[in-house]
Short mmCIF file of C-alpha atoms in Angstrom, two decimals:
data_model
loop_
_atom_site.label_atom_id
_atom_site.label_comp_id
_atom_site.label_asym_id
_atom_site.label_seq_id
_atom_site.Cartn_x
_atom_site.Cartn_y
_atom_site.Cartn_z
CA MET A 30 14.81 -78.77 -13.46
CA THR A 31 13.71 -77.33 -10.20
CA GLU A 32 10.23 -76.12 -9.86
CA THR A 33 9.65 -72.66 -8.39
CA ALA A 34 7.37 -72.82 -5.45
CA LEU A 35 4.32 -70.63 -5.89
CA PRO A 36 3.13 -68.66 -2.92
CA ASN A 37 0.25 -70.24 -1.14
CA VAL A 38 -2.53 -67.71 -1.72
CA THR A 39 -5.93 -68.70 -0.55
CA PRO A 40 -8.88 -67.22 -2.44
CA GLY A 41 -10.57 -64.57 -0.33
CA SER A 42 -7.47 -63.95 1.82
CA PRO A 43 -6.23 -60.34 2.47
CA ASP A 44 -3.26 -60.89 0.15
CA THR A 45 -5.55 -61.88 -2.69
CA ALA A 46 -7.71 -58.82 -2.08
CA ALA A 47 -4.66 -56.56 -2.10
CA ALA A 48 -3.36 -58.14 -5.31
CA THR A 49 -6.66 -57.90 -7.12
CA ARG A 50 -7.72 -54.43 -5.82
CA PRO A 51 -8.34 -52.08 -8.77
CA ARG A 52 -6.28 -48.90 -8.97
CA GLY A 53 -8.87 -46.88 -10.86
CA PRO A 54 -10.72 -45.42 -7.83
CA ARG A 55 -7.46 -43.99 -6.41
CA LEU A 56 -6.83 -42.06 -9.62
CA SER A 57 -10.41 -40.85 -9.75
CA LEU A 58 -10.09 -39.64 -6.16
CA ARG A 59 -7.07 -37.55 -7.17
CA ARG A 60 -9.01 -36.14 -10.09
CA ARG A 61 -11.90 -35.25 -7.80
CA ARG A 62 -9.55 -33.44 -5.46
CA ARG A 63 -8.05 -31.49 -8.33
CA LEU A 64 -11.49 -30.55 -9.60
CA LEU A 65 -12.50 -29.52 -6.11
CA GLY A 66 -9.40 -27.33 -5.82
CA MET A 67 -10.12 -25.73 -9.19
CA ALA A 68 -13.72 -25.11 -8.15
CA VAL A 69 -12.57 -23.40 -4.95
CA VAL A 70 -10.03 -21.20 -6.77
CA ALA A 71 -12.31 -20.40 -9.73
CA PRO A 72 -14.30 -17.55 -8.07
CA ALA A 73 -11.16 -15.73 -6.96
CA LEU A 74 -9.56 -16.30 -10.37
CA ALA A 75 -12.67 -14.91 -12.07
CA VAL A 76 -12.64 -11.79 -9.87
CA VAL A 77 -8.92 -11.17 -10.53
CA THR A 78 -9.43 -11.68 -14.27
CA VAL A 79 -12.46 -9.41 -14.57
CA PHE A 80 -11.36 -6.62 -12.23
CA PHE A 81 -7.56 -6.67 -12.68
CA LEU A 82 -6.19 -8.54 -15.69
CA ILE A 83 -8.72 -7.34 -18.27
CA PRO A 84 -8.55 -3.66 -17.15
CA LEU A 85 -4.75 -3.91 -17.07
CA VAL A 86 -4.55 -5.20 -20.63
CA MET A 87 -7.17 -2.65 -21.71
CA THR A 88 -5.16 0.19 -20.17
CA PHE A 89 -2.01 -0.74 -22.08
CA TRP A 90 -4.03 -1.16 -25.26
CA MET A 91 -5.66 2.26 -24.86
CA SER A 92 -2.28 3.85 -24.16
CA LEU A 93 -1.21 2.97 -27.71
CA HIS A 94 -4.17 4.82 -29.23
CA GLU A 95 -5.55 8.30 -29.54
CA TRP A 96 -8.79 7.49 -27.75
CA PRO A 97 -11.34 10.31 -27.48
CA LEU A 98 -14.50 9.97 -25.42
CA LEU A 99 -16.62 10.02 -28.57
CA GLY A 100 -15.58 8.89 -32.00
CA ASP A 101 -13.19 6.30 -33.35
CA HIS A 102 -9.81 5.65 -31.80
CA GLN A 103 -6.60 5.70 -33.82
CA PHE A 104 -3.46 3.67 -33.26
CA VAL A 105 -0.48 5.95 -32.53
CA GLY A 106 2.03 3.49 -31.04
CA LEU A 107 4.32 5.02 -28.42
CA ALA A 108 3.37 8.61 -29.27
CA ASN A 109 1.51 9.10 -25.97
CA TYR A 110 4.56 8.02 -23.98
CA VAL A 111 6.81 10.37 -25.98
CA LYS A 112 4.32 13.16 -25.36
CA ALA A 113 4.37 12.49 -21.62
CA LEU A 114 8.16 12.89 -21.48
CA GLY A 115 7.78 16.47 -22.74
CA ASP A 116 4.55 17.40 -20.94
CA ALA A 117 5.35 20.15 -18.44
CA GLU A 118 2.14 19.61 -16.44
CA TRP A 119 2.82 15.89 -16.06
CA LEU A 120 6.46 16.46 -15.10
CA ASN A 121 5.43 19.07 -12.52
CA ALA A 122 2.87 16.62 -11.11
CA ILE A 123 5.57 13.94 -10.85
CA ARG A 124 7.91 16.41 -9.16
CA PHE A 125 5.30 17.46 -6.61
CA THR A 126 4.36 13.84 -5.94
CA LEU A 127 7.99 12.97 -5.23
CA GLU A 128 8.32 16.00 -2.95
CA TYR A 129 5.19 14.99 -1.07
CA THR A 130 6.45 11.41 -0.78
CA ALA A 131 9.85 12.54 0.48
CA LEU A 132 8.16 14.77 3.06
CA ILE A 133 5.51 12.48 4.48
CA THR A 134 7.27 9.10 4.37
CA PRO A 135 9.86 9.78 7.11
CA ILE A 136 7.24 11.55 9.24
CA LEU A 137 4.90 8.58 9.09
CA PHE A 138 7.76 6.17 9.62
CA VAL A 139 9.20 7.85 12.70
CA THR A 140 5.81 8.67 14.23
CA GLY A 141 4.46 5.16 13.69
CA LEU A 142 7.58 3.56 15.17
CA ALA A 143 7.50 5.89 18.19
CA LEU A 144 3.84 5.06 18.87
CA ALA A 145 4.50 1.34 18.43
CA LEU A 146 7.30 1.48 21.00
CA LEU A 147 5.04 3.49 23.31
CA VAL A 148 2.16 1.00 23.30
CA HIS A 149 4.41 -2.09 23.25
CA ARG A 150 3.57 -2.89 26.84
CA ARG A 151 1.24 -5.35 28.50
CA SER A 152 -0.88 -2.87 30.39
CA ARG A 153 -4.41 -1.55 30.23
CA ALA A 154 -3.19 1.99 29.53
CA ALA A 155 -1.18 0.78 26.54
CA ARG A 156 -4.25 -0.94 25.09
CA ILE A 157 -6.33 2.20 25.57
CA PHE A 158 -3.75 4.37 23.83
CA GLN A 159 -3.44 1.80 21.06
CA SER A 160 -7.18 2.00 20.42
CA VAL A 161 -7.15 5.81 20.55
CA PHE A 162 -4.27 6.11 18.08
CA PHE A 163 -5.94 3.63 15.72
CA LEU A 164 -9.36 5.33 15.68
CA PRO A 165 -8.59 7.77 12.80
CA VAL A 166 -7.73 4.81 10.56
CA VAL A 167 -11.37 3.70 10.41
CA ILE A 168 -12.40 7.11 9.04
CA GLY A 169 -12.47 7.34 5.25
CA PHE A 170 -9.99 9.59 3.49
CA ALA A 171 -12.77 11.78 2.10
CA ALA A 172 -14.36 12.26 5.53
CA ALA A 173 -10.98 13.03 7.11
CA ALA A 174 -10.16 15.52 4.35
CA TYR A 175 -13.48 17.36 4.78
CA LEU A 176 -12.97 17.39 8.56
CA TRP A 177 -9.53 18.99 8.29
CA LEU A 178 -10.80 21.34 5.59
CA TYR A 179 -13.26 22.67 8.15
CA LEU A 180 -10.61 22.81 10.89
CA ALA A 181 -8.37 24.94 8.64
CA GLN A 182 -11.05 27.40 7.56
CA PRO A 183 -9.91 30.99 8.30
CA GLY A 184 -11.82 32.55 11.17
CA LEU A 185 -13.84 29.38 11.86
CA GLY A 186 -11.63 26.41 12.48
CA PRO A 187 -9.61 25.83 15.66
CA LEU A 188 -6.35 25.84 13.68
CA SER A 189 -6.71 29.61 13.41
CA ASP A 190 -6.84 29.91 17.21
CA LEU A 191 -3.76 27.69 17.51
CA ALA A 192 -1.95 29.83 14.94
CA VAL A 193 -2.71 32.98 16.92
CA ARG A 194 -1.65 31.36 20.21
CA PHE A 195 1.71 30.23 18.85
CA GLY A 196 2.29 33.35 16.77
CA LEU A 197 2.12 31.56 13.42
CA GLY A 198 -0.59 33.73 11.90
CA SER A 199 -3.89 35.48 12.47
CA ARG A 200 -7.45 34.20 12.62
CA ASP A 201 -7.97 35.25 9.02
CA THR A 202 -4.96 33.34 7.68
CA ASN A 203 -5.87 31.26 4.64
CA TRP A 204 -3.79 28.10 4.97
CA PHE A 205 -4.51 27.12 1.37
CA ALA A 206 -3.37 30.41 -0.16
CA THR A 207 0.08 29.02 -0.92
CA ALA A 208 1.18 25.60 -2.07
CA THR A 209 3.59 25.24 0.86
CA SER A 210 1.06 25.91 3.62
CA GLY A 211 -1.56 23.80 1.83
CA LEU A 212 0.92 20.93 1.58
CA LEU A 213 1.66 21.20 5.32
CA ILE A 214 -2.05 21.04 6.23
CA VAL A 215 -2.58 18.03 3.98
CA THR A 216 0.49 16.36 5.45
CA ALA A 217 -0.81 16.93 8.99
CA MET A 218 -4.15 15.37 8.02
CA VAL A 219 -2.51 12.31 6.46
CA VAL A 220 -0.23 11.81 9.47
CA TRP A 221 -3.25 11.98 11.78
CA LYS A 222 -5.16 9.57 9.54
CA VAL A 223 -2.50 6.97 8.66
CA THR A 224 -0.13 6.83 11.64
CA GLY A 225 -2.40 4.40 13.48
CA MET A 226 -2.01 1.79 10.73
CA GLN A 227 1.75 2.26 10.67
CA MET A 228 1.77 1.81 14.44
CA LEU A 229 -0.26 -1.40 14.23
CA LEU A 230 2.00 -2.97 11.60
CA LEU A 231 5.16 -2.07 13.48
CA LEU A 232 3.62 -3.26 16.74
CA SER A 233 2.98 -6.66 15.20
CA GLY A 234 6.65 -6.79 14.21
CA LEU A 235 7.76 -5.85 17.73
CA GLN A 236 5.55 -8.52 19.27
CA SER A 237 7.08 -11.17 17.00
CA ILE A 238 10.57 -10.55 18.45
CA PRO A 239 11.40 -13.20 21.09
CA GLY A 240 11.69 -11.68 24.53
CA GLU A 241 14.58 -13.97 25.37
CA LEU A 242 16.87 -12.08 22.98
CA THR A 243 16.27 -8.70 24.56
CA GLU A 244 16.57 -10.16 28.03
CA ALA A 245 19.89 -11.79 27.11
CA ALA A 246 21.19 -8.48 25.74
CA ARG A 247 20.22 -6.68 28.94
CA ILE A 248 21.89 -9.35 31.05
CA ASP A 249 25.07 -8.80 29.03
CA GLY A 250 24.96 -5.15 30.04
CA ALA A 251 23.40 -3.53 26.96
CA GLY A 252 21.33 -0.42 27.58
CA ARG A 253 17.98 0.40 25.99
CA TRP A 254 19.55 2.18 23.03
CA LYS A 255 21.97 -0.68 22.30
CA VAL A 256 19.18 -3.24 22.62
CA PHE A 257 17.04 -1.22 20.24
CA ARG A 258 19.87 -0.68 17.75
CA HIS A 259 21.50 -4.11 17.75
CA VAL A 260 18.56 -6.41 18.55
CA THR A 261 15.21 -4.76 17.83
CA LEU A 262 16.00 -2.99 14.56
CA PRO A 263 17.72 -5.95 12.82
CA LEU A 264 14.85 -8.29 13.72
CA LEU A 265 12.32 -5.64 12.68
CA ARG A 266 13.78 -5.20 9.18
CA PRO A 267 11.09 -7.17 7.28
CA THR A 268 8.31 -5.19 8.95
CA LEU A 269 10.15 -1.92 8.45
CA ALA A 270 10.60 -2.68 4.75
CA LEU A 271 6.93 -3.58 4.37
CA VAL A 272 5.74 -0.43 6.14
CA LEU A 273 8.15 1.74 4.18
CA VAL A 274 7.04 0.40 0.82
CA PHE A 275 3.35 0.69 1.74
CA SER A 276 3.94 4.29 2.76
CA VAL A 277 5.80 5.15 -0.43
CA ALA A 278 3.21 3.44 -2.64
CA GLY A 279 0.34 5.20 -0.85
CA SER A 280 2.06 8.57 -1.21
CA LEU A 281 2.67 8.04 -4.92
CA LEU A 282 -1.06 7.31 -5.35
CA ALA A 283 -2.22 10.35 -3.35
CA PHE A 284 -5.37 11.90 -4.78
CA ASP A 285 -8.35 12.27 -2.42
CA GLN A 286 -6.77 14.65 0.07
CA PHE A 287 -5.51 17.09 -2.57
CA TYR A 288 -8.67 16.89 -4.65
CA ILE A 289 -10.84 17.79 -1.64
CA MET A 290 -8.63 20.11 0.39
CA THR A 291 -6.64 22.09 -2.20
CA SER A 292 -8.33 21.25 -5.55
CA GLY A 293 -4.85 21.26 -7.04
CA GLY A 294 -4.28 24.92 -6.20
CA PRO A 295 -3.10 27.48 -5.90
CA SER A 296 -1.91 27.84 -9.50
CA ASN A 297 -1.87 24.03 -9.96
CA GLY A 298 0.86 23.83 -7.33
CA THR A 299 -0.54 20.78 -5.50
CA ILE A 300 -1.46 18.48 -8.36
CA THR A 301 -0.23 14.94 -7.86
CA ALA A 302 0.39 12.32 -10.53
CA VAL A 303 -2.97 10.60 -9.99
CA TYR A 304 -4.69 13.99 -9.96
CA GLN A 305 -3.12 14.80 -13.33
CA ILE A 306 -4.24 11.44 -14.69
CA TYR A 307 -7.76 12.22 -13.50
CA ARG A 308 -7.73 15.64 -15.19
CA THR A 309 -6.35 14.23 -18.42
CA SER A 310 -8.81 11.34 -18.61
CA PHE A 311 -12.05 12.69 -17.17
CA ILE A 312 -11.83 16.45 -17.67
CA ASN A 313 -9.93 16.73 -20.96
CA PHE A 314 -11.29 13.33 -22.11
CA GLU A 315 -7.91 12.25 -23.53
CA LEU A 316 -8.42 8.63 -22.55
CA GLY A 317 -5.50 7.22 -24.51
CA TYR A 318 -3.04 9.74 -23.11
CA GLY A 319 -4.43 9.24 -19.61
CA ALA A 320 -3.95 5.49 -20.01
CA ALA A 321 -0.31 6.08 -20.98
CA LEU A 322 0.22 8.19 -17.86
CA SER A 323 -1.38 5.45 -15.78
CA ALA A 324 0.91 2.86 -17.32
CA MET A 325 3.97 4.95 -16.51
CA LEU A 326 2.87 5.34 -12.90
CA MET A 327 2.19 1.61 -12.78
CA VAL A 328 5.78 0.93 -13.78
CA VAL A 329 6.97 3.11 -10.88
CA LEU A 330 4.76 1.19 -8.44
CA ALA A 331 6.05 -2.11 -9.83
CA ALA A 332 9.60 -0.91 -9.21
CA VAL A 333 8.66 -0.05 -5.62
CA SER A 334 7.23 -3.55 -5.17
CA ALA A 335 10.43 -5.04 -6.57
CA VAL A 336 12.43 -3.04 -4.02
CA GLN A 337 10.14 -4.39 -1.31
CA MET A 338 10.77 -8.00 -2.34
CA LEU A 339 14.53 -7.33 -2.53
CA LEU A 340 14.60 -5.85 0.97
CA LEU A 341 12.56 -8.71 2.40
CA ARG A 342 14.78 -11.31 0.73
CA ASN A 343 17.97 -9.65 1.94
CA SER A 344 16.63 -9.48 5.48
CA ASP A 345 15.76 -13.17 5.40
CA HIS A 346 19.27 -14.15 4.27
CA SER A 347 21.12 -11.78 6.58
#
């Protein structure tokens, strides 16, 4: 028989230390890192749970009940949702909200893109204009609504003087007397207030486009319009999708401007979906029915978010 030669390991040598090193501390270090990660995430998880998940579950639970402000609540199942499908006031609010969204979304989109292209230059004037266009964004919606409410006051605000100068009305014209004129004033306020944010988002997308691509297209003989159509727009698709979905979601959730400037009038002609939810829940005190309306609007917003993710994924794979 041949004897197998054992490796010559000297006690105290590095090989002996490596062979006899315990593996426990490495596992405990991994555990400590996991615990540290959980400790870092715990505050954010607690905030999301308390202020989002619990209210979300509570809303769906309330929507299945007849829930008055005072007294016991009664389980009614899907009765509130069936009631909403035949509620004329809710359907009119949805219709007006969609009309408002269809009106203001392309205006914000085109205006924001035009301003982004205007200030997309490395000059001091472009930076000044960028700051000026962004200033209304820092104003709260309530403050902006009250400001434009004053501007549109008949006989007092400067909009009356502009109407007289351009032959659109007299100084005593009440711009909130009809739903159409009131909607136009609110739309003008929102465009003035929100366009700066649209411009900033689109400007960030324009600045992310490599300059070499546009320069190569111009060298090949492409004009400004062809460069914009075949180079800028395709590379700007993710930003365009993001801005479009943000605009649609914000329009579907419109409330402050109509509550302050038109109060839903005249003849309830400017009541949005959120405004109707507010009236149902906090004026009529039908909390269960208001929760059902909120859940239905939440489904619409979730569908909009799904469209956003689909557009972004398609643009990434194109």
